[in-house]
Coordinates of C-alpha atoms in Angstrom, one line a residue:
M335 CA -18.7 15.7 0.8
L336 CA -20.8 13.0 2.6
L337 CA -18.7 10.2 3.9
V338 CA -20.7 6.9 3.7
A339 CA -18.4 4.3 5.1
L340 CA -18.5 0.9 6.7
A341 CA -15.6 -1.5 7.1
G342 CA -16.3 -5.2 7.3
G343 CA -19.9 -5.2 6.2
A344 CA -22.3 -4.2 3.5
L345 CA -23.7 -0.7 3.5
A346 CA -27.1 0.7 2.8
V347 CA -28.8 3.5 4.8
G348 CA -32.2 2.2 5.7
G349 CA -35.4 4.2 6.0
L350 CA -37.0 4.6 9.4
T351 CA -40.4 3.2 10.5
G352 CA -42.7 4.5 13.1
S353 CA -42.2 4.4 16.9
A354 CA -42.1 1.1 18.7
Q355 CA -45.5 -0.3 19.8
A356 CA -46.3 -1.6 23.2
A357 CA -45.8 -5.2 22.3
D358 CA -42.4 -4.7 20.8
V359 CA -39.5 -6.5 22.6
N360 CA -35.9 -5.3 22.7
V361 CA -34.1 -8.5 21.6
A362 CA -30.6 -6.9 22.3
K363 CA -29.1 -8.2 25.5
N364 CA -27.2 -5.9 27.9
A365 CA -28.3 -3.1 25.7
G366 CA -27.1 -0.4 28.1
F367 CA -23.8 -2.0 28.9
E368 CA -24.8 -2.2 32.5
S369 CA -23.0 -5.6 32.7
G370 CA -19.9 -4.4 31.1
L371 CA -19.3 -6.1 27.7
A372 CA -21.3 -9.2 28.4
N373 CA -23.2 -10.5 25.3
W374 CA -21.0 -8.2 23.1
T375 CA -17.9 -9.1 21.0
C376 CA -15.6 -6.1 20.8
T377 CA -12.2 -5.5 19.2
A378 CA -11.6 -2.6 21.5
G379 CA -13.6 -0.8 24.3
S380 CA -14.9 -1.0 27.8
A381 CA -17.8 0.0 29.9
V382 CA -17.5 3.5 31.5
S383 CA -19.5 5.2 34.2
S384 CA -19.4 8.7 32.6
P385 CA -20.7 10.1 30.3
V386 CA -23.8 7.9 30.0
H387 CA -27.1 8.4 28.2
G388 CA -29.1 6.2 30.6
G389 CA -28.4 3.9 33.5
A390 CA -25.0 3.6 35.1
S391 CA -22.8 2.6 32.1
A392 CA -22.0 3.1 28.5
L393 CA -19.6 1.7 25.9
K394 CA -16.4 3.7 25.1
A395 CA -14.2 2.5 22.3
T396 CA -11.2 4.0 20.6
P397 CA -10.2 3.2 17.0
A398 CA -6.5 2.5 16.5
G399 CA -4.5 1.7 13.4
Q400 CA -6.5 -0.7 11.2
D401 CA -9.0 -1.4 14.0
H402 CA -12.1 0.7 13.9
A403 CA -13.2 -0.5 17.4
R404 CA -16.2 -2.7 16.3
C405 CA -18.6 -4.2 18.9
S406 CA -21.3 -6.6 17.8
Q407 CA -24.0 -8.9 19.1
T408 CA -26.0 -11.6 17.5
V409 CA -29.7 -11.3 18.3
A410 CA -32.5 -13.8 17.8
V411 CA -35.2 -12.6 15.4
Q412 CA -38.2 -14.0 13.5
P413 CA -38.3 -14.5 9.8
N414 CA -40.1 -12.1 7.4
S415 CA -40.3 -9.5 10.1
T416 CA -39.3 -5.8 10.4
Y417 CA -37.2 -4.6 13.3
R418 CA -36.2 -1.1 14.4
L419 CA -32.6 -0.6 15.4
S420 CA -31.4 2.4 17.4
A421 CA -28.7 3.6 19.7
W422 CA -27.5 6.7 21.4
V423 CA -24.0 7.8 20.5
Q424 CA -21.5 10.6 21.3
G425 CA -17.9 11.5 20.5
G426 CA -16.1 10.6 17.3
Y427 CA -17.5 9.1 14.1
A428 CA -20.0 6.4 15.1
Y429 CA -21.7 3.8 13.0
L430 CA -24.7 1.5 13.7
G431 CA -25.9 -1.3 11.5
A432 CA -27.2 -4.8 11.1
S433 CA -25.8 -7.7 8.9
G434 CA -27.0 -11.2 8.1
T435 CA -30.6 -10.0 7.8
G436 CA -31.3 -12.3 4.9
T437 CA -32.4 -9.3 2.8
T438 CA -30.6 -5.9 2.7
D439 CA -28.1 -5.2 5.4
V440 CA -28.4 -1.7 6.8
S441 CA -26.3 0.9 8.6
T442 CA -26.3 4.6 9.5
W443 CA -23.7 6.9 10.9
T444 CA -22.9 10.4 12.3
P445 CA -19.7 12.5 12.4
D446 CA -18.3 13.9 15.6
S447 CA -20.9 14.8 18.1
S448 CA -20.3 16.6 21.4
S449 CA -23.7 15.6 22.8
W450 CA -25.7 12.4 22.8
K451 CA -27.4 11.7 19.4
E452 CA -29.8 8.9 18.5
L453 CA -29.0 6.8 15.4
K454 CA -31.9 5.0 13.9
T455 CA -32.6 2.6 11.0
S456 CA -34.6 -0.5 10.4
F457 CA -34.3 -3.9 8.7
T458 CA -36.5 -6.7 7.4
T459 CA -35.5 -10.3 7.9
G460 CA -35.5 -13.0 5.2
A461 CA -37.7 -16.1 5.0
S462 CA -35.3 -18.3 6.9
T463 CA -33.5 -15.7 9.0
S464 CA -33.4 -16.6 12.7
S465 CA -30.6 -14.3 13.9
V466 CA -29.0 -11.0 12.9
T467 CA -25.7 -9.4 13.9
V468 CA -26.1 -5.8 15.1
Y469 CA -22.9 -3.8 15.5
T470 CA -21.4 -0.4 16.1
H471 CA -18.0 1.0 15.3
G472 CA -15.9 4.1 14.9
W473 CA -13.7 5.1 12.0
Y474 CA -9.9 4.8 11.4
G475 CA -7.8 7.5 13.0
Q476 CA -10.8 9.2 14.6
Q477 CA -11.6 10.1 18.2
P478 CA -13.1 7.6 20.7
Y479 CA -16.9 7.1 20.4
L480 CA -19.5 6.3 23.1
V481 CA -22.7 4.1 22.7
D482 CA -25.6 3.5 25.1
D483 CA -29.1 2.2 25.1
V484 CA -29.1 0.0 22.0
S485 CA -32.5 -1.3 21.0
V486 CA -33.6 -3.9 18.5
L487 CA -37.4 -3.6 18.6
G488 CA -39.8 -5.9 16.8
P489 CA -41.0 -7.9 15.2
D490 CA -43.4 -6.0 13.0
G491 CA -44.8 -4.1 16.0
G492 CA -46.2 -7.5 17.4
G493 CA -45.0 -10.0 20.0
G494 CA -44.0 -13.6 19.4
G495 CA -41.5 -15.9 20.9
D496 CA -37.8 -15.8 20.2
P497 CA -36.4 -18.6 18.0
D498 CA -33.9 -20.9 19.6
P499 CA -31.0 -21.4 17.2
V500 CA -28.6 -24.4 17.5
I501 CA -24.9 -23.8 17.9
P502 CA -23.3 -24.2 14.5
V503 CA -20.9 -27.0 13.5
S504 CA -17.2 -26.2 12.9
P505 CA -16.5 -24.9 9.4
S506 CA -14.8 -27.3 7.0
G507 CA -12.3 -26.7 4.2
L508 CA -10.2 -24.0 5.9
A509 CA -7.3 -23.2 3.6
V510 CA -4.8 -20.4 2.8
S511 CA -5.9 -18.7 -0.4
G512 CA -3.1 -16.2 -0.7
T513 CA -0.3 -14.3 1.0
T514 CA 1.6 -11.1 0.9
S515 CA 4.5 -9.9 3.0
S516 CA 2.1 -8.6 5.6
S517 CA -1.1 -10.7 5.3
V518 CA -2.6 -14.1 4.9
S519 CA -5.9 -14.7 3.1
L520 CA -8.1 -17.5 4.3
S521 CA -11.2 -19.2 2.9
W522 CA -13.6 -22.0 4.2
S523 CA -16.9 -23.6 3.4
P524 CA -20.0 -21.7 4.7
V525 CA -21.9 -23.2 7.6
A526 CA -25.7 -23.4 7.1
N527 CA -27.0 -21.8 10.4
A528 CA -24.0 -19.5 11.1
T529 CA -24.4 -15.8 11.2
G530 CA -20.7 -15.0 11.5
Y531 CA -17.2 -16.4 11.9
N532 CA -14.3 -15.8 14.2
V533 CA -10.7 -16.0 13.0
Y534 CA -7.9 -17.1 15.3
R535 CA -4.2 -16.5 14.8
D536 CA -1.8 -18.6 16.9
G537 CA -4.7 -19.3 19.3
T538 CA -5.9 -15.7 19.7
K539 CA -9.1 -14.3 18.1
V540 CA -8.1 -11.5 15.7
Q541 CA -11.1 -11.0 13.5
S542 CA -14.9 -11.5 13.2
V543 CA -16.4 -11.6 9.7
N544 CA -19.8 -12.3 8.1
G545 CA -18.6 -14.2 5.0
S546 CA -16.6 -17.4 4.4
S547 CA -13.3 -15.7 3.8
A548 CA -11.0 -13.2 5.6
T549 CA -7.6 -11.5 5.2
V550 CA -5.5 -11.3 8.4
T551 CA -3.2 -8.2 8.1
G552 CA -0.4 -6.6 10.0
L553 CA 1.8 -9.7 9.9
A554 CA 5.6 -9.9 9.7
A555 CA 7.3 -10.8 6.4
D556 CA 8.6 -14.3 5.9
T557 CA 6.9 -15.6 9.1
S558 CA 4.8 -18.7 9.7
Y559 CA 1.4 -18.4 11.5
T560 CA -1.3 -20.9 12.4
F561 CA -5.0 -20.1 11.8
Q562 CA -8.3 -21.5 13.0
V563 CA -11.9 -20.5 12.4
T564 CA -15.2 -20.9 14.3
A565 CA -18.8 -20.4 13.2
T566 CA -21.1 -18.3 15.4
N567 CA -24.8 -17.5 15.8
A568 CA -27.1 -16.4 18.6
A569 CA -26.8 -19.8 20.4
G570 CA -23.0 -19.7 20.6
E571 CA -19.7 -20.5 19.0
S572 CA -18.7 -23.8 17.3
P573 CA -15.5 -25.7 18.1
R574 CA -12.4 -24.4 16.3
T575 CA -11.3 -25.9 13.0
T576 CA -8.1 -27.9 12.6
S577 CA -5.2 -25.5 12.3
V578 CA -3.7 -24.5 9.0
N579 CA -0.3 -22.9 8.5
G580 CA 0.3 -19.8 6.4
R581 CA 3.7 -18.2 5.8
T582 CA 3.9 -14.6 4.7
A583 CA 5.9 -13.6 1.6
T584 CA 9.4 -12.2 1.8
T585 CA 8.5 -9.1 -0.2
G586 CA 5.5 -6.8 -0.4
G587 CA 2.5 -6.9 -2.7
G588 CA 0.3 -9.6 -4.1
G589 CA 0.7 -10.2 -7.8
G590 CA 3.1 -8.3 -9.9
G591 CA 5.6 -10.5 -11.7
D592 CA 8.9 -8.6 -11.8
V593 CA 7.6 -5.1 -10.9
P594 CA 10.2 -3.3 -8.8
A595 CA 9.5 -2.7 -5.1
H596 CA 9.2 1.0 -5.9
A597 CA 7.6 1.5 -9.4
V598 CA 6.5 4.3 -11.7
T599 CA 3.4 3.7 -13.8
G600 CA 2.6 5.6 -17.0
Y601 CA -0.4 5.5 -19.3
W602 CA 0.4 5.4 -23.0
Q603 CA -2.2 6.8 -25.3
N604 CA -3.4 4.7 -28.2
F605 CA -4.9 7.8 -29.8
N606 CA -4.0 11.4 -30.7
N607 CA -5.6 14.0 -28.5
G608 CA -3.1 16.8 -28.9
A609 CA -0.4 15.3 -26.7
A610 CA 2.9 14.1 -28.2
V611 CA 2.3 11.0 -30.4
Q612 CA 4.4 8.1 -29.2
R613 CA 5.2 4.6 -30.1
I614 CA 5.8 2.1 -27.2
S615 CA 9.5 2.3 -28.0
D616 CA 9.4 6.1 -27.3
V617 CA 8.1 5.7 -23.7
Q618 CA 10.5 7.2 -21.3
A619 CA 12.9 4.8 -19.5
Q620 CA 11.8 5.9 -16.0
Y621 CA 8.4 4.1 -16.4
D622 CA 8.4 0.6 -15.0
I623 CA 4.8 -0.2 -15.8
I624 CA 3.3 1.0 -19.1
A625 CA -0.5 0.8 -19.2
V626 CA -1.8 0.8 -22.8
A627 CA -4.9 2.9 -23.0
F628 CA -7.5 1.6 -23.7
A629 CA -9.3 -1.7 -24.5
D630 CA -13.0 -1.2 -24.6
A631 CA -16.3 -3.0 -24.8
T632 CA -17.5 -5.3 -27.6
S633 CA -21.0 -6.4 -28.4
T634 CA -20.6 -9.3 -26.0
P635 CA -21.3 -8.1 -22.4
G636 CA -18.1 -8.0 -20.4
A637 CA -15.8 -8.8 -23.3
V638 CA -13.2 -6.3 -24.5
D639 CA -11.0 -5.8 -27.5
F640 CA -8.0 -3.7 -28.6
A641 CA -6.4 -2.6 -31.8
V642 CA -3.6 -0.2 -32.5
D643 CA -4.8 3.1 -33.8
S644 CA -2.5 3.1 -36.8
A645 CA -4.1 6.1 -38.5
G646 CA -4.0 8.2 -35.4
L647 CA -0.4 7.2 -34.6
G648 CA 1.2 8.0 -37.9
G649 CA 1.1 4.5 -39.4
Y650 CA 2.2 2.6 -36.4
T651 CA 1.5 -1.0 -37.3
E652 CA 0.4 -3.9 -35.0
A653 CA 3.6 -5.8 -35.9
Q654 CA 5.7 -2.8 -34.8
F655 CA 3.6 -2.4 -31.6
K656 CA 4.1 -6.1 -30.7
A657 CA 7.9 -5.8 -31.3
D658 CA 8.1 -2.7 -29.2
V659 CA 6.2 -4.4 -26.3
A660 CA 8.6 -7.3 -26.4
A661 CA 11.6 -4.9 -26.4
K662 CA 10.3 -3.0 -23.3
Q663 CA 9.8 -6.3 -21.5
A664 CA 13.3 -7.3 -22.4
A665 CA 14.4 -4.1 -20.8
G666 CA 12.7 -5.1 -17.6
K667 CA 9.4 -3.2 -18.0
S668 CA 5.9 -4.5 -17.7
V669 CA 3.4 -3.6 -20.4
I670 CA -0.3 -4.1 -19.5
I671 CA -3.6 -3.4 -21.2
S672 CA -5.8 -0.8 -19.5
I673 CA -9.6 -1.4 -19.6
G674 CA -12.1 1.5 -19.9
G675 CA -11.0 5.0 -19.3
E676 CA -13.2 8.1 -18.9
K677 CA -15.4 7.1 -21.9
G678 CA -15.2 3.3 -21.5
T679 CA -18.4 1.3 -21.4
V680 CA -17.2 -2.0 -20.1
S681 CA -19.7 -3.6 -17.7
V682 CA -19.0 -6.8 -15.7
N683 CA -22.1 -7.4 -13.7
S684 CA -22.9 -11.1 -14.1
A685 CA -21.1 -14.5 -14.0
A686 CA -21.3 -14.7 -17.8
S687 CA -19.9 -11.2 -18.3
A688 CA -17.1 -12.0 -15.8
T689 CA -16.1 -15.0 -17.8
A690 CA -16.3 -13.0 -21.0
F691 CA -14.0 -10.4 -19.5
A692 CA -11.4 -12.8 -18.3
D693 CA -11.4 -14.8 -21.5
S694 CA -11.1 -11.7 -23.7
V695 CA -8.4 -10.0 -21.6
Y696 CA -6.4 -13.3 -21.6
A697 CA -6.8 -13.5 -25.4
L698 CA -5.3 -10.0 -25.7
M699 CA -2.4 -11.0 -23.4
Q700 CA -1.8 -13.9 -25.7
E701 CA -2.0 -11.8 -28.9
Y702 CA 0.0 -8.8 -27.9
G703 CA 2.2 -10.2 -25.1
F704 CA 0.7 -8.0 -22.3
D705 CA 1.9 -8.7 -18.8
G706 CA -1.4 -8.0 -17.2
V707 CA -4.4 -5.7 -16.9
D708 CA -5.3 -2.3 -15.5
I709 CA -8.8 -1.6 -14.3
D710 CA -9.8 2.0 -15.1
L711 CA -13.6 1.8 -15.1
E712 CA -14.8 5.3 -14.3
N713 CA -18.5 4.6 -14.8
G714 CA -19.2 2.0 -12.2
L715 CA -17.9 -1.4 -11.0
N716 CA -19.4 -4.5 -9.4
S717 CA -17.0 -5.9 -6.9
T718 CA -18.6 -9.4 -6.8
Y719 CA -18.2 -10.0 -10.5
M720 CA -15.0 -8.0 -11.1
T721 CA -13.4 -10.1 -8.4
Q722 CA -14.6 -13.2 -10.1
A723 CA -13.3 -12.0 -13.4
L724 CA -9.8 -11.1 -12.1
R725 CA -9.4 -14.4 -10.2
S726 CA -10.4 -16.3 -13.3
L727 CA -7.9 -14.3 -15.3
A728 CA -5.2 -14.9 -12.6
A729 CA -5.9 -18.7 -12.8
K730 CA -5.2 -18.5 -16.6
A731 CA -2.1 -16.4 -16.2
P732 CA -0.4 -16.8 -12.8
G733 CA 1.8 -13.9 -11.7
L734 CA 0.2 -11.4 -14.0
V735 CA 0.4 -7.7 -13.1
I736 CA -3.0 -6.3 -11.9
T737 CA -3.3 -2.5 -11.4
M738 CA -6.2 -0.2 -10.7
A739 CA -6.8 3.5 -11.3
P740 CA -9.9 4.4 -9.3
Q741 CA -11.2 8.0 -8.9
T742 CA -10.8 9.5 -5.4
I743 CA -14.5 9.0 -4.6
D744 CA -14.1 5.3 -5.3
M745 CA -11.5 4.9 -2.5
Q746 CA -13.1 7.0 0.2
S747 CA -14.6 4.0 2.0
T748 CA -13.9 0.3 2.3
S749 CA -17.6 -0.2 1.4
N750 CA -17.2 1.3 -2.1
E751 CA -17.1 -1.2 -4.9
Y752 CA -13.6 -0.4 -6.1
F753 CA -12.2 -0.6 -2.6
K754 CA -14.0 -3.9 -2.0
T755 CA -12.6 -5.3 -5.2
A756 CA -9.0 -4.3 -4.3
L757 CA -9.4 -5.9 -0.9
N758 CA -11.0 -9.0 -2.4
I759 CA -7.9 -9.6 -4.6
K760 CA -5.2 -8.5 -2.2
D761 CA -3.2 -11.7 -2.7
I762 CA -2.9 -11.1 -6.5
L763 CA -3.1 -7.2 -6.7
T764 CA 0.0 -5.3 -7.7
V765 CA -0.9 -1.7 -7.1
V766 CA -3.9 0.8 -6.8
N767 CA -2.9 4.1 -8.4
M768 CA -5.8 6.3 -7.3
Q769 CA -6.4 9.4 -9.5
Y770 CA -5.7 12.4 -7.3
Y771 CA -7.3 14.7 -9.9
N772 CA -10.6 15.9 -11.4
S773 CA -12.2 15.5 -7.9
G774 CA -12.3 18.7 -6.0
S775 CA -12.1 18.6 -2.2
M776 CA -12.2 15.2 -0.4
L777 CA -12.1 13.8 3.1
G778 CA -8.8 12.5 4.4
C779 CA -8.4 9.6 6.9
D780 CA -8.5 12.1 9.8
G781 CA -12.0 13.2 8.8
K782 CA -10.8 16.6 7.6
V783 CA -11.5 18.1 4.2
Y784 CA -8.5 18.7 1.9
S785 CA -8.4 20.4 -1.5
Q786 CA -6.5 19.3 -4.6
G787 CA -3.1 20.7 -5.1
S788 CA -1.4 20.2 -1.8
V789 CA 0.8 17.6 -0.1
D790 CA -2.0 17.1 2.4
F791 CA -4.5 16.1 -0.3
L792 CA -2.1 13.3 -1.4
T793 CA -1.1 12.0 2.0
A794 CA -4.4 12.2 3.9
L795 CA -6.2 10.4 1.1
A796 CA -3.5 7.8 0.6
C797 CA -3.9 7.2 4.4
I798 CA -7.4 5.9 3.8
Q799 CA -6.1 3.1 1.6
L800 CA -3.0 2.4 3.8
E801 CA -5.1 2.1 7.0
G802 CA -8.1 0.5 5.2
G803 CA -6.5 -2.8 4.4
L804 CA -4.2 -2.5 1.4
A805 CA -0.5 -3.2 1.8
P806 CA 1.7 -0.2 1.4
S807 CA 3.3 -1.9 -1.6
Q808 CA -0.2 -1.8 -3.2
V809 CA -0.6 1.9 -3.0
G810 CA 0.6 4.5 -5.5
L811 CA -0.1 8.2 -6.1
G812 CA -1.7 9.0 -9.5
L813 CA -1.2 12.5 -10.8
P814 CA -1.4 14.4 -14.2
A815 CA 2.0 14.8 -16.0
S816 CA 1.1 18.4 -16.9
T817 CA -1.7 21.0 -16.5
R818 CA -3.0 19.7 -19.8
G819 CA -3.2 16.1 -18.7
A820 CA -6.4 16.7 -16.5
G821 CA -9.1 19.2 -15.9
S822 CA -7.8 19.9 -12.4
G823 CA -5.5 18.5 -9.8
Y824 CA -2.1 19.0 -11.3
V825 CA 0.7 19.5 -8.8
A826 CA 4.3 20.2 -9.5
P827 CA 6.6 17.1 -9.4
S828 CA 8.2 18.5 -6.2
V829 CA 4.8 18.2 -4.5
V830 CA 4.5 14.6 -5.6
N831 CA 8.0 13.9 -4.2
A832 CA 7.2 15.6 -0.9
A833 CA 4.1 13.4 -0.5
L834 CA 6.2 10.3 -1.2
D835 CA 8.7 11.4 1.4
C836 CA 6.0 12.2 3.9
L837 CA 4.4 8.7 3.5
T838 CA 7.7 6.7 3.4
R839 CA 10.0 8.7 5.6
G840 CA 7.8 11.0 7.7
T841 CA 9.5 14.1 6.2
S842 CA 8.3 17.0 4.0
C843 CA 4.7 16.6 5.3
G844 CA 2.2 19.5 5.4
S845 CA -0.3 20.0 8.2
F846 CA -1.3 16.3 8.0
K847 CA 1.3 13.8 9.2
P848 CA 0.5 10.1 9.2
S849 CA 0.7 8.3 12.5
R850 CA 3.4 6.0 11.0
T851 CA 5.5 5.7 7.9
Y852 CA 5.0 3.3 5.0
P853 CA 8.5 2.6 3.6
S854 CA 7.3 0.0 1.2
L855 CA 4.8 2.3 -0.6
R856 CA 4.8 1.2 -4.3
G857 CA 5.3 4.6 -6.0
A858 CA 3.5 6.9 -8.4
M859 CA 1.5 7.0 -11.6
T860 CA 0.9 9.6 -14.2
W861 CA -1.5 10.4 -17.0
S862 CA 0.2 10.2 -19.4
T863 CA 3.6 9.3 -20.9
N864 CA 2.4 11.4 -23.9
W865 CA 1.6 14.5 -21.9
D866 CA 4.9 14.0 -20.0
A867 CA 6.7 14.1 -23.4
T868 CA 4.7 17.2 -24.4
A869 CA 6.0 18.9 -21.3
G870 CA 9.6 17.9 -21.9
N871 CA 9.5 14.9 -19.7
A872 CA 9.6 17.1 -16.6
W873 CA 7.4 14.7 -14.6
S874 CA 9.3 11.5 -15.2
N875 CA 12.7 13.2 -14.9
A876 CA 11.8 14.4 -11.4
V877 CA 9.4 11.8 -10.0
G878 CA 11.0 8.7 -11.6
P879 CA 14.4 8.9 -9.8
H880 CA 12.7 9.9 -6.6
V881 CA 10.5 6.8 -6.6
H882 CA 13.4 4.6 -7.4
N883 CA 15.4 6.0 -4.5
L884 CA 12.6 5.5 -1.9
P885 CA 13.6 3.5 1.2

């Protein structure tokens, strides 16, 4: 499967234009790293004398943990112009791209390469664009990569003088927008002529971003930190903002009400498809989060509605349903409404539809007493407007439970819309229970291909989320409760438990073993409580106690 991934920036593989003309100027400075890392901002890496593609030096950078070893440079460009971006790379996964173009940001990449290979793409600047950030990086958990002879040629095949941007002013409005036990989210007001921003923690630069928000991860629980931000462009870096203080939470996760630290999620079917018909009161006691499947679209874009399928469920009335929901909540369970499903047609792709989504879900929460919402949209998702919708909903119902059930392909890269949405709402997100089924073979975080049905498939794919920015308490393993629960991907409960042990304790792993353990991993999910009941509750009886006894 093709891995198209880029952390920390938008992604679009651009087309290539013709070769550079004589009048083209390479606007990248120290393009061959002959002066070390001068003119470059790097999270990791150094200039090396061997191997090189040209000259006497090249960049060598090694991804580690959640750092994909990004190096970037802001270059001066002319508005409404096309530039050709290229670089020679060798070694592990290597990415090359440009952001802040004013039009469509671009990138390209290549997997492991034992010899030098040229990456090429192109971008067109916007009407008021005077500078663009070009960058290169590797990929989480992969081998070191080398870069040499970077070129940004243009504009439009003609000459012209370079613009002279002014150093931006310091950003205003810096504030803490959310916290978890291991992260602090920040936001600030955009600066008009800035092309990027640097984030400082306790006086040390820890992150460079393109937008006016950032989440600083890898922090200690219940600890206070100070943060500052600067604005940057080709002319330089602004003064730092006044410091703000942010204290991490004492326990993991973002939102989630009273969800246990280790939780089991089960989908309850509001329809009869051959699985055991259940009422909410019948749902097995091992399930901590019960996701009611499903609410679906109405005639209003973005809006959803739900009604109990009384006919399909043997005369189950809405009054009985509401009473059963309340009884489960009294027993310490969370009952949430799941949106979409395989056949769902909900589309949130505008500000108006985002508002309609938030308003309609809130109305269902009020009517039925739901504790929150599950996003199970398997036919596309827009991160910008789904983020807007969920934040609007959270403002109406603070502390609500928010879960997601993306397909495996949706979480292969931090540039995918589902993954971006999860990262955008880290401060209010409870758990992402990715569906490890109906997918076939997929790439793990080590760049190797794994097939469904093994411990490795579960652990190596979970690693992408765990090292891609989600807190371990926001990651769960989603599996079918029986062979009839999905078209493919069923594994025995013992395999689920082995994967949980591998990720949390470092034991029972297969050929893939994570570089560290994640003891606060949230737990597991299954489709569905009904199929579990059909199979004699084998899944919940085995996986439930195991989850609840995780470290």
